[in-house]
Short mmCIF file of C-alpha atoms in Angstrom, two decimals:
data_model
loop_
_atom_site.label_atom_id
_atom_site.label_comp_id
_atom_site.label_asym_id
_atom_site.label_seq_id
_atom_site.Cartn_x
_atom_site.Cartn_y
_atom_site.Cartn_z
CA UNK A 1 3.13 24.66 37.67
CA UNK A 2 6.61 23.15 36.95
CA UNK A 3 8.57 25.33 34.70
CA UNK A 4 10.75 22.54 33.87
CA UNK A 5 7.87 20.54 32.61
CA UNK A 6 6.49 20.35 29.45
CA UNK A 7 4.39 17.99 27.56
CA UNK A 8 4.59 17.66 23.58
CA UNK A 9 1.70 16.67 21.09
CA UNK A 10 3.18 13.58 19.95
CA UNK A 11 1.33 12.90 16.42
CA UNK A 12 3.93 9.98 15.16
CA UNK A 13 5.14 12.30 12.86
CA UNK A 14 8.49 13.87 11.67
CA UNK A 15 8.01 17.26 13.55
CA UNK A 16 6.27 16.45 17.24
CA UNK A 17 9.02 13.61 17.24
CA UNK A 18 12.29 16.41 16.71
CA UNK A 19 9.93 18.61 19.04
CA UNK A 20 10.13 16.42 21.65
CA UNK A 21 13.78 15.48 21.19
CA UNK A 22 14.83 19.17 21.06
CA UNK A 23 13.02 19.44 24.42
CA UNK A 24 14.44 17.05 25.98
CA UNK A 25 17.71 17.87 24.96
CA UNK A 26 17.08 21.66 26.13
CA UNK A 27 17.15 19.95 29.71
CA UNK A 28 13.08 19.90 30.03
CA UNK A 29 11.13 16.97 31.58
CA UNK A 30 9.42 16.21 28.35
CA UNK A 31 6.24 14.00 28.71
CA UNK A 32 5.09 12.95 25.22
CA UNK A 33 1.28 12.67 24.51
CA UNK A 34 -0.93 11.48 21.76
CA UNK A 35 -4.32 12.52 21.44
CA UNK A 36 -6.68 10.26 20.10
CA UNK A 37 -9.28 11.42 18.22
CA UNK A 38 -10.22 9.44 15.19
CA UNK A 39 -14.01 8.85 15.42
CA UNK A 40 -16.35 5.72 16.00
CA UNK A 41 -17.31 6.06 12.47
CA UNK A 42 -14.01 5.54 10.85
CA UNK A 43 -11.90 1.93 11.31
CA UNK A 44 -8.20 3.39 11.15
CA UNK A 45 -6.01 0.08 9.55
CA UNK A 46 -2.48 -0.17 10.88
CA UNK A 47 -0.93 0.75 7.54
CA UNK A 48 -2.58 4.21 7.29
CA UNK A 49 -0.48 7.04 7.91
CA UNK A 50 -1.80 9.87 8.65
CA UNK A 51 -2.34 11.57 12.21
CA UNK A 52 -4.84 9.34 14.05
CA UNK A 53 -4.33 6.35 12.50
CA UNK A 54 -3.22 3.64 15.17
CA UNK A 55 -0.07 3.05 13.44
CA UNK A 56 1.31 6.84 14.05
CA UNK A 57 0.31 6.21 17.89
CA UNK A 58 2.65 3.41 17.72
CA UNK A 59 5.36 5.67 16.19
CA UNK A 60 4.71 7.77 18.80
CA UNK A 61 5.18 5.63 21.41
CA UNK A 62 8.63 4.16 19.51
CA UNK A 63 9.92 7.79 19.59
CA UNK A 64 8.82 7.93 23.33
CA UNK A 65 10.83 4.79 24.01
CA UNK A 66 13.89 6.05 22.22
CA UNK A 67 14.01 9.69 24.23
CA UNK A 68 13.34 7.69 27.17
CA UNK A 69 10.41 9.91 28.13
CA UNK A 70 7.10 9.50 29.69
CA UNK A 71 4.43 8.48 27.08
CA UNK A 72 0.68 8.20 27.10
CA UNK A 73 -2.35 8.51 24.81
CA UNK A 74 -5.52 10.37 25.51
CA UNK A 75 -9.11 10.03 24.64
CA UNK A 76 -9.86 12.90 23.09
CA UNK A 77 -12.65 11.39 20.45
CA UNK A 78 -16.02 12.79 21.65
CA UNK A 79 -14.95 16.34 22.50
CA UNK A 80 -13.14 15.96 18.78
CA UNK A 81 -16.53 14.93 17.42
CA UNK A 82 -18.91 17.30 19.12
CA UNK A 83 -16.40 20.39 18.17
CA UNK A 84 -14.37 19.83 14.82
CA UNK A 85 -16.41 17.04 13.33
CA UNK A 86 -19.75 18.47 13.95
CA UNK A 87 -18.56 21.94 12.98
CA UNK A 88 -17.39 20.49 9.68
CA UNK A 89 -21.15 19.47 8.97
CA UNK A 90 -22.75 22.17 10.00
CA UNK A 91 -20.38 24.27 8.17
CA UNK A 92 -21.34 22.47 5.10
CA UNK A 93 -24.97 22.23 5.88
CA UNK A 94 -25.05 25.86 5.45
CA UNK A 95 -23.48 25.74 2.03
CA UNK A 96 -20.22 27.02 3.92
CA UNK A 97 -16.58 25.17 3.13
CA UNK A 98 -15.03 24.99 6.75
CA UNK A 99 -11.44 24.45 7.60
CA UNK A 100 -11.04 22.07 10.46
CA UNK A 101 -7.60 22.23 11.11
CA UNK A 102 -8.45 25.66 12.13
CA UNK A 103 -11.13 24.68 14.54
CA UNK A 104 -8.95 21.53 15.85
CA UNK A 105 -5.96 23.96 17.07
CA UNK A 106 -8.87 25.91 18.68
CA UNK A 107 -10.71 23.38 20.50
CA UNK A 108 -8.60 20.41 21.19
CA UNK A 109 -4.73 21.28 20.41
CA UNK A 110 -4.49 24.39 22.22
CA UNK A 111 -7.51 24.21 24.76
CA UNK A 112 -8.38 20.92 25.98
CA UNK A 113 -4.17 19.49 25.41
CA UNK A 114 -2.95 22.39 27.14
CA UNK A 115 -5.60 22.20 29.94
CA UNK A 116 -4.62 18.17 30.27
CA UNK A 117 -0.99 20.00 29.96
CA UNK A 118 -1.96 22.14 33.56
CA UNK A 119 -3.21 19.00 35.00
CA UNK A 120 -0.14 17.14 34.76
CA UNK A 121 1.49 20.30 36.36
CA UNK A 122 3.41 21.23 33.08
CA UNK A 123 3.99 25.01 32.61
CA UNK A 124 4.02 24.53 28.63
CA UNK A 125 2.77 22.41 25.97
CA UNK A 126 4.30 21.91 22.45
CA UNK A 127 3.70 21.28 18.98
CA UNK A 128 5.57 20.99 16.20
CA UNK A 129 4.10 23.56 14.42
CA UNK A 130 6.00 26.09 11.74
CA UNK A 131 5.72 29.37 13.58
CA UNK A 132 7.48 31.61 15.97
CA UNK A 133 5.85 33.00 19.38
CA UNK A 134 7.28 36.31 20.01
CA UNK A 135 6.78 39.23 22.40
CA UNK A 136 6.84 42.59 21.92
CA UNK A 137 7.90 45.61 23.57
CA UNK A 138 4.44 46.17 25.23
CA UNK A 139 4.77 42.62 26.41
CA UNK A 140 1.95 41.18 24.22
CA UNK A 141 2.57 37.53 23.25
CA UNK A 142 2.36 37.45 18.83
CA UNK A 143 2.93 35.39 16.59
CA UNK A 144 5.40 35.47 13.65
CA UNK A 145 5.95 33.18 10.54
CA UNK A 146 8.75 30.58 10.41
CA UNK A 147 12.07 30.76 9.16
CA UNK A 148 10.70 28.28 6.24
CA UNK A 149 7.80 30.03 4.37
CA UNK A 150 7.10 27.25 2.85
CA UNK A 151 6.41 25.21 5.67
CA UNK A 152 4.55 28.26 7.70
CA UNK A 153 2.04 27.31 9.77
CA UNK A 154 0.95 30.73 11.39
CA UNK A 155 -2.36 30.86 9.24
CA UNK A 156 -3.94 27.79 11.17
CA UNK A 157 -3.13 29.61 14.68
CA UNK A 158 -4.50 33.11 14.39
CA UNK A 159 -7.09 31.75 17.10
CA UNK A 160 -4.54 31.43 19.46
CA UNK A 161 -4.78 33.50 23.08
CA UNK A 162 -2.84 35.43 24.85
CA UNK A 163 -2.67 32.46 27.85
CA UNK A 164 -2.44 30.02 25.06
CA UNK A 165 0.95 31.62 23.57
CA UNK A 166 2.20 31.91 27.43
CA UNK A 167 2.24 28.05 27.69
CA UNK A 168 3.51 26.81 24.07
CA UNK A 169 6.39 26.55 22.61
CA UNK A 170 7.21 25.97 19.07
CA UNK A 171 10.84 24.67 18.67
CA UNK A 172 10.65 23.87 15.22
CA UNK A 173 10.10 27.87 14.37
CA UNK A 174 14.13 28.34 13.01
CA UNK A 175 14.41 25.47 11.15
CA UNK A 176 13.58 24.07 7.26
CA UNK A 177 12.00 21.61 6.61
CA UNK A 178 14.95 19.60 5.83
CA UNK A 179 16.79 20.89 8.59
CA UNK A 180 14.07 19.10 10.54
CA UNK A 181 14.73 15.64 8.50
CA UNK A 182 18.55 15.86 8.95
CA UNK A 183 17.96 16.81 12.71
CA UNK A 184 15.57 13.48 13.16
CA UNK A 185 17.91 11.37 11.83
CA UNK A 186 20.71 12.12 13.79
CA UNK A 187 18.69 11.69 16.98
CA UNK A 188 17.73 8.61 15.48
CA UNK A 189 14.73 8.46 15.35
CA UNK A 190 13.07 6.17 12.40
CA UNK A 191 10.46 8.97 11.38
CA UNK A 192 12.80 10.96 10.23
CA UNK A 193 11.91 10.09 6.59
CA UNK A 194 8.21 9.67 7.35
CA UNK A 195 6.37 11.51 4.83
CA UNK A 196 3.91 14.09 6.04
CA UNK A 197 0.82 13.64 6.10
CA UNK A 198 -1.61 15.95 3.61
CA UNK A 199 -5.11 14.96 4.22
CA UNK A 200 -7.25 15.65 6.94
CA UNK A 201 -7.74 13.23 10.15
CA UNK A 202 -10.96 12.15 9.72
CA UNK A 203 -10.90 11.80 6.44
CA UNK A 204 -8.27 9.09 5.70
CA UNK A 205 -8.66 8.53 1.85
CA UNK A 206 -8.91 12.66 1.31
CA UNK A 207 -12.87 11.84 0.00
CA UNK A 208 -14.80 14.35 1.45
CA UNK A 209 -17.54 13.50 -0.75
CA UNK A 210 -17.58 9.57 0.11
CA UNK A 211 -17.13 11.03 3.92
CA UNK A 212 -20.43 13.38 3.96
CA UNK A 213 -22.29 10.82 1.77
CA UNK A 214 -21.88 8.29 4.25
CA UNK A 215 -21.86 9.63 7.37
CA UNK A 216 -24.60 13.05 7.02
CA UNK A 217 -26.76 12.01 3.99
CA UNK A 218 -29.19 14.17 5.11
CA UNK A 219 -27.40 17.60 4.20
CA UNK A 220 -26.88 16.12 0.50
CA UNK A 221 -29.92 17.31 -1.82
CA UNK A 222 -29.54 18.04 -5.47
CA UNK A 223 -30.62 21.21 -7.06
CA UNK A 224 -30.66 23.14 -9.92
CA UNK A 225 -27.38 24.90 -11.77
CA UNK A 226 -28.17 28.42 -12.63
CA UNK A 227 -26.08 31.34 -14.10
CA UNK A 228 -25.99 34.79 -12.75
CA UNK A 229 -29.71 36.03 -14.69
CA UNK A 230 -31.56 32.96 -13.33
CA UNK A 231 -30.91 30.32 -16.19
CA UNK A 232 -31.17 26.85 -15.21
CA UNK A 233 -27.97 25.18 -16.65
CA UNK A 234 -28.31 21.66 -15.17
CA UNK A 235 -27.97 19.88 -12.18
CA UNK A 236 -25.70 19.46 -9.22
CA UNK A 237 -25.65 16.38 -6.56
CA UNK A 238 -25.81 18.72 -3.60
CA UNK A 239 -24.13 21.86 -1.76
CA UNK A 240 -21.16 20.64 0.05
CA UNK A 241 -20.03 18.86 -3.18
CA UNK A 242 -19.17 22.36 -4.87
CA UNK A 243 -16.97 25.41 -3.75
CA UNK A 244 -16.10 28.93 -4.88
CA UNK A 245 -13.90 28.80 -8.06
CA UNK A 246 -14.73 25.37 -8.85
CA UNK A 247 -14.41 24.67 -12.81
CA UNK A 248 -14.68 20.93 -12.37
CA UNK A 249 -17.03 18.27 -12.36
CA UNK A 250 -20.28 20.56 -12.89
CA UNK A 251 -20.99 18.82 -16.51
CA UNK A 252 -23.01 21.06 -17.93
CA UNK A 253 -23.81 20.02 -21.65
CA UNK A 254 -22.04 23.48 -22.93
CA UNK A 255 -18.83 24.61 -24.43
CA UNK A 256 -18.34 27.29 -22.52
CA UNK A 257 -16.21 27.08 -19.45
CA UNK A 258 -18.27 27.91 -16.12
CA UNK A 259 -16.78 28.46 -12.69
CA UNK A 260 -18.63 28.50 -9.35
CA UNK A 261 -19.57 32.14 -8.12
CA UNK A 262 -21.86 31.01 -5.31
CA UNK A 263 -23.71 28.54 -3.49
CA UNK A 264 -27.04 29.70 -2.64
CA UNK A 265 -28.37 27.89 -0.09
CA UNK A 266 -31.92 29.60 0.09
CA UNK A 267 -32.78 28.25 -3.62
CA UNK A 268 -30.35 25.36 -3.31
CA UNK A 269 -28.42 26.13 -6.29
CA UNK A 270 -25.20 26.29 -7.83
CA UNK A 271 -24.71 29.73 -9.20
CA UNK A 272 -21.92 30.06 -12.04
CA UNK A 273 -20.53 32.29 -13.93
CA UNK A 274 -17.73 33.16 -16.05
CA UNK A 275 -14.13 33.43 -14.49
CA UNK A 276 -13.70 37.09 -13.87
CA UNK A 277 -16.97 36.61 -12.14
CA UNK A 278 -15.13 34.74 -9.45
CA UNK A 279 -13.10 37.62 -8.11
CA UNK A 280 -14.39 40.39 -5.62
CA UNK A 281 -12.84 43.30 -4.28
CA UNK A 282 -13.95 42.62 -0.14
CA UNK A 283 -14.97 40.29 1.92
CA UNK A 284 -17.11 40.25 5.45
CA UNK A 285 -15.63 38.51 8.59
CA UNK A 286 -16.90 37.43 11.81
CA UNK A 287 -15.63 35.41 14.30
CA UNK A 288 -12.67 37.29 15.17
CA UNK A 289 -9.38 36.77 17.13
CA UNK A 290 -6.99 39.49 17.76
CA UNK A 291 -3.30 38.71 18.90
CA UNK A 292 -0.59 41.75 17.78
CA UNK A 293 -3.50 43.75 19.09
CA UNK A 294 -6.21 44.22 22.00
CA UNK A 295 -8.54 45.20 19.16
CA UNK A 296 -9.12 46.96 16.09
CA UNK A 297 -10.29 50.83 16.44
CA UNK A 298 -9.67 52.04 13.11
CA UNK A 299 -8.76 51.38 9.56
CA UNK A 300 -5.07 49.28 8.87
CA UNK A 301 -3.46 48.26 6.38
CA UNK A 302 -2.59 44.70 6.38
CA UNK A 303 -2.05 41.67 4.08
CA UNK A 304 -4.11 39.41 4.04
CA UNK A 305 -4.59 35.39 3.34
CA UNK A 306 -7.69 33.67 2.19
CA UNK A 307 -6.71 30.49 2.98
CA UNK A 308 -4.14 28.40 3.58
CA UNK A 309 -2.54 27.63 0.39
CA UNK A 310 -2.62 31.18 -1.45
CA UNK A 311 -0.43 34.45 -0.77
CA UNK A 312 -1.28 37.22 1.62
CA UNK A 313 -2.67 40.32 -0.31
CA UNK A 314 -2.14 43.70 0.21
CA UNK A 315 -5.45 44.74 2.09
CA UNK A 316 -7.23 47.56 4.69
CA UNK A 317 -9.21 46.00 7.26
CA UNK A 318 -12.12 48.23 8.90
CA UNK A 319 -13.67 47.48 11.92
CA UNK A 320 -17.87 47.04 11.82
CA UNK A 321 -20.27 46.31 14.60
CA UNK A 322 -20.39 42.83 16.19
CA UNK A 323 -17.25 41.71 16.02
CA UNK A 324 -16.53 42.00 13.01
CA UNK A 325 -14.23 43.75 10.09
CA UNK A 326 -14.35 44.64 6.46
CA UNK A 327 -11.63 43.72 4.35
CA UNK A 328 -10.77 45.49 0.82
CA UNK A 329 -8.12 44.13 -1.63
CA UNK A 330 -6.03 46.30 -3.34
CA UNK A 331 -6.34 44.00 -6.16
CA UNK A 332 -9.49 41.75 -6.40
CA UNK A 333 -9.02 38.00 -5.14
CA UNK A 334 -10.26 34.73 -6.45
CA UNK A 335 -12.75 32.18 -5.45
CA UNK A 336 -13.09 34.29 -1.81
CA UNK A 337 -14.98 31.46 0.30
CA UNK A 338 -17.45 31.32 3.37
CA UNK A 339 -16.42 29.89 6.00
CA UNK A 340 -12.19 29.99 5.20
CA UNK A 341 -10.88 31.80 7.35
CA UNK A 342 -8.94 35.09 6.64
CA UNK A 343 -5.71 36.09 8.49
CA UNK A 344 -4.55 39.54 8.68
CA UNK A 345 -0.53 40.39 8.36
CA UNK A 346 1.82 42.71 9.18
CA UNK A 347 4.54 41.78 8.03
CA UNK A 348 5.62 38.52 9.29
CA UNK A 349 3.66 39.19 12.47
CA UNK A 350 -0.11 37.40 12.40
CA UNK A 351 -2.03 40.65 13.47
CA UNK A 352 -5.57 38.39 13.64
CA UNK A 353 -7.77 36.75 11.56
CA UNK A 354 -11.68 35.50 11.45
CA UNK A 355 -14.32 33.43 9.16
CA UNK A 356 -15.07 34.99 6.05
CA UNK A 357 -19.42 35.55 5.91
#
């Protein structure tokens, strides 16, 4: 494999676009690709913005133009469907709330794109993710958050392998945010004030409601309500409509304010409670990925994030049979949620991470 040579995930965005442009400017043969993976169920219009809309492929290929590298899109659609999209209802089938970002840097980003990466004889790949690749003194390939915490991305890639982090670079790992902007725009290239985009992929209007409704009616069946002793409260329009912590949209005729503790997928019901009811002191996780480590022999404390939008807590992970760990709080968490995942800390070094049972 060409050392020289690597190709960047060109999404049409702010970030793959400076990725590439760094690259290149590091004296790399950067060849800039675009995966497309919007499913046959969705009709992407040019004015939509997000990833995998056919307008950001065309931003893309206008950033491409300007570096004067290589550019090319590729079909990436049904392995996208049969691992992310499928996941995502059968995650909600089981009355689960997946993250598919998650699954999407696990099965497409950083296996199939950096196996196309091989095949075009580049030694690395790159995204334009927020995070720093690192080794340390044993040699092991980690990961560690980015200069901009509030931009971090190191939660969605605790997946990652050890021949993954061998092959990608993240250029983007010392810089802000703005940084990035400022940096864009004196390359000049026009996505430099591109806002990002929030929702996910395959869901261009954010409605993951409208999305299941049309697309997997067949997981959607209303149930009862009930509170913790068994009291039917009311009605709900189906599972993956609700999630832990919930306070909204459950109108129950009551004045009291009721969260969601738990879907229960066995009796097909919303269980709620009050607030403090939402909190729990430990959680069960499967599905595990070690990277500061080989594996985990005994007890550690870590810190540790529930998903992607909250702060690591203080935490000691013990390892169980199976594959897999349990994790108490110092402090009990909110709304704790099957089928997040849950990344383990040390300091600004991702230790690991699995899906919370």
């Amino acid at each position: 494999m060409n050392k020289e040579r690597v190709v960047v995930a060109m999404s049409g965005g702010v970030d793959s676009s400076l990725t590439a442009a760094l690259l290149k400017k590091e004296g790399y043969e950067v060849i800039g690709i675009t995966m497309q993976i919007w499913p046959s169920t969705e009709n992407p219009k040019e004015d939509e913005g997000g990833c995998c809309s056919l307008s950001a492929v065309e931003d893309a290929r206008r950033v491409a133009n300007k570096l004067d590298i290589p550019f090319y899109v590729v079909n990436f659609k049904d392995l996208f469907e049969e691992k992310v999209i499928q996941d995502f209802k059968d995650e909600y089938a089981k009355a689960r709330t997946p993250n598919p970002c998650i699954m999407c840097n696990r099965e497409i980003k950083f296996g199939a794109f950096l196996q196309k990466a091989k095949e075009l004889d580049a030694y690395y790949m790159a995204t334009g993710h927020y995070a720093k690749i690192d080794q340390n003194q044993q040699g092991r390939y980690i990961i560690r958050k980015a200069i901009d915490e509030s931009k971090d991305q190191s939660y969605t890639l605790y997946n990652m392998t050890q021949e993954q982090l061998k092959h990608t670079l993240f250029p983007l790992a010392e810089y802000k945010k703005t940084q990035t902007r400022e940096l864009a725009k004196e390359f000049g290239l026009r996505v430099h004030n591109k806002p990002d985009s929030q929702e996910i992929c395959f869901v261009p209007d954010d409605d993951y409601n409208r999305f299941l409704k049309e697309n997997y009616p067949e997981i959607i069946e209303p149930g009862p309500i009930l509170d913790l002793e068994g009291n039917k409260l009311g009605e709900h329009d189906g599972l993956p409509f609700y999630t832990i912590g919930q306070r909204k949209g459950l109108d129950l005729q009551t004045h009291k304010k009721w969260y969601v503790v738990e879907l229960d997928q066995e009796r097909n019901a919303v269980i709620v409670g009050d607030n403090e009811d939402v909190f729990a002191e430990s959680l069960i996780a499967d599905d595990l990925n070690w990277i500061a480590i080989e594996s985990l022999s005994d007890s550690m404390k870590v810190k540790a994030k529930i998903r992607y939008n909250t702060s690591a807590a203080e935490a000691t992970i013990y390892p169980l049979k199976d594959n897999q760990v349990k994790v108490v709080f110092d402090h009990p968490q909110r709304a704790i949620t099957p089928g997040q995942s849950v990344v383990f800390y040390d300091q600004d070094i991702v230790v690991g991470g699995g899906l919370i049972k």
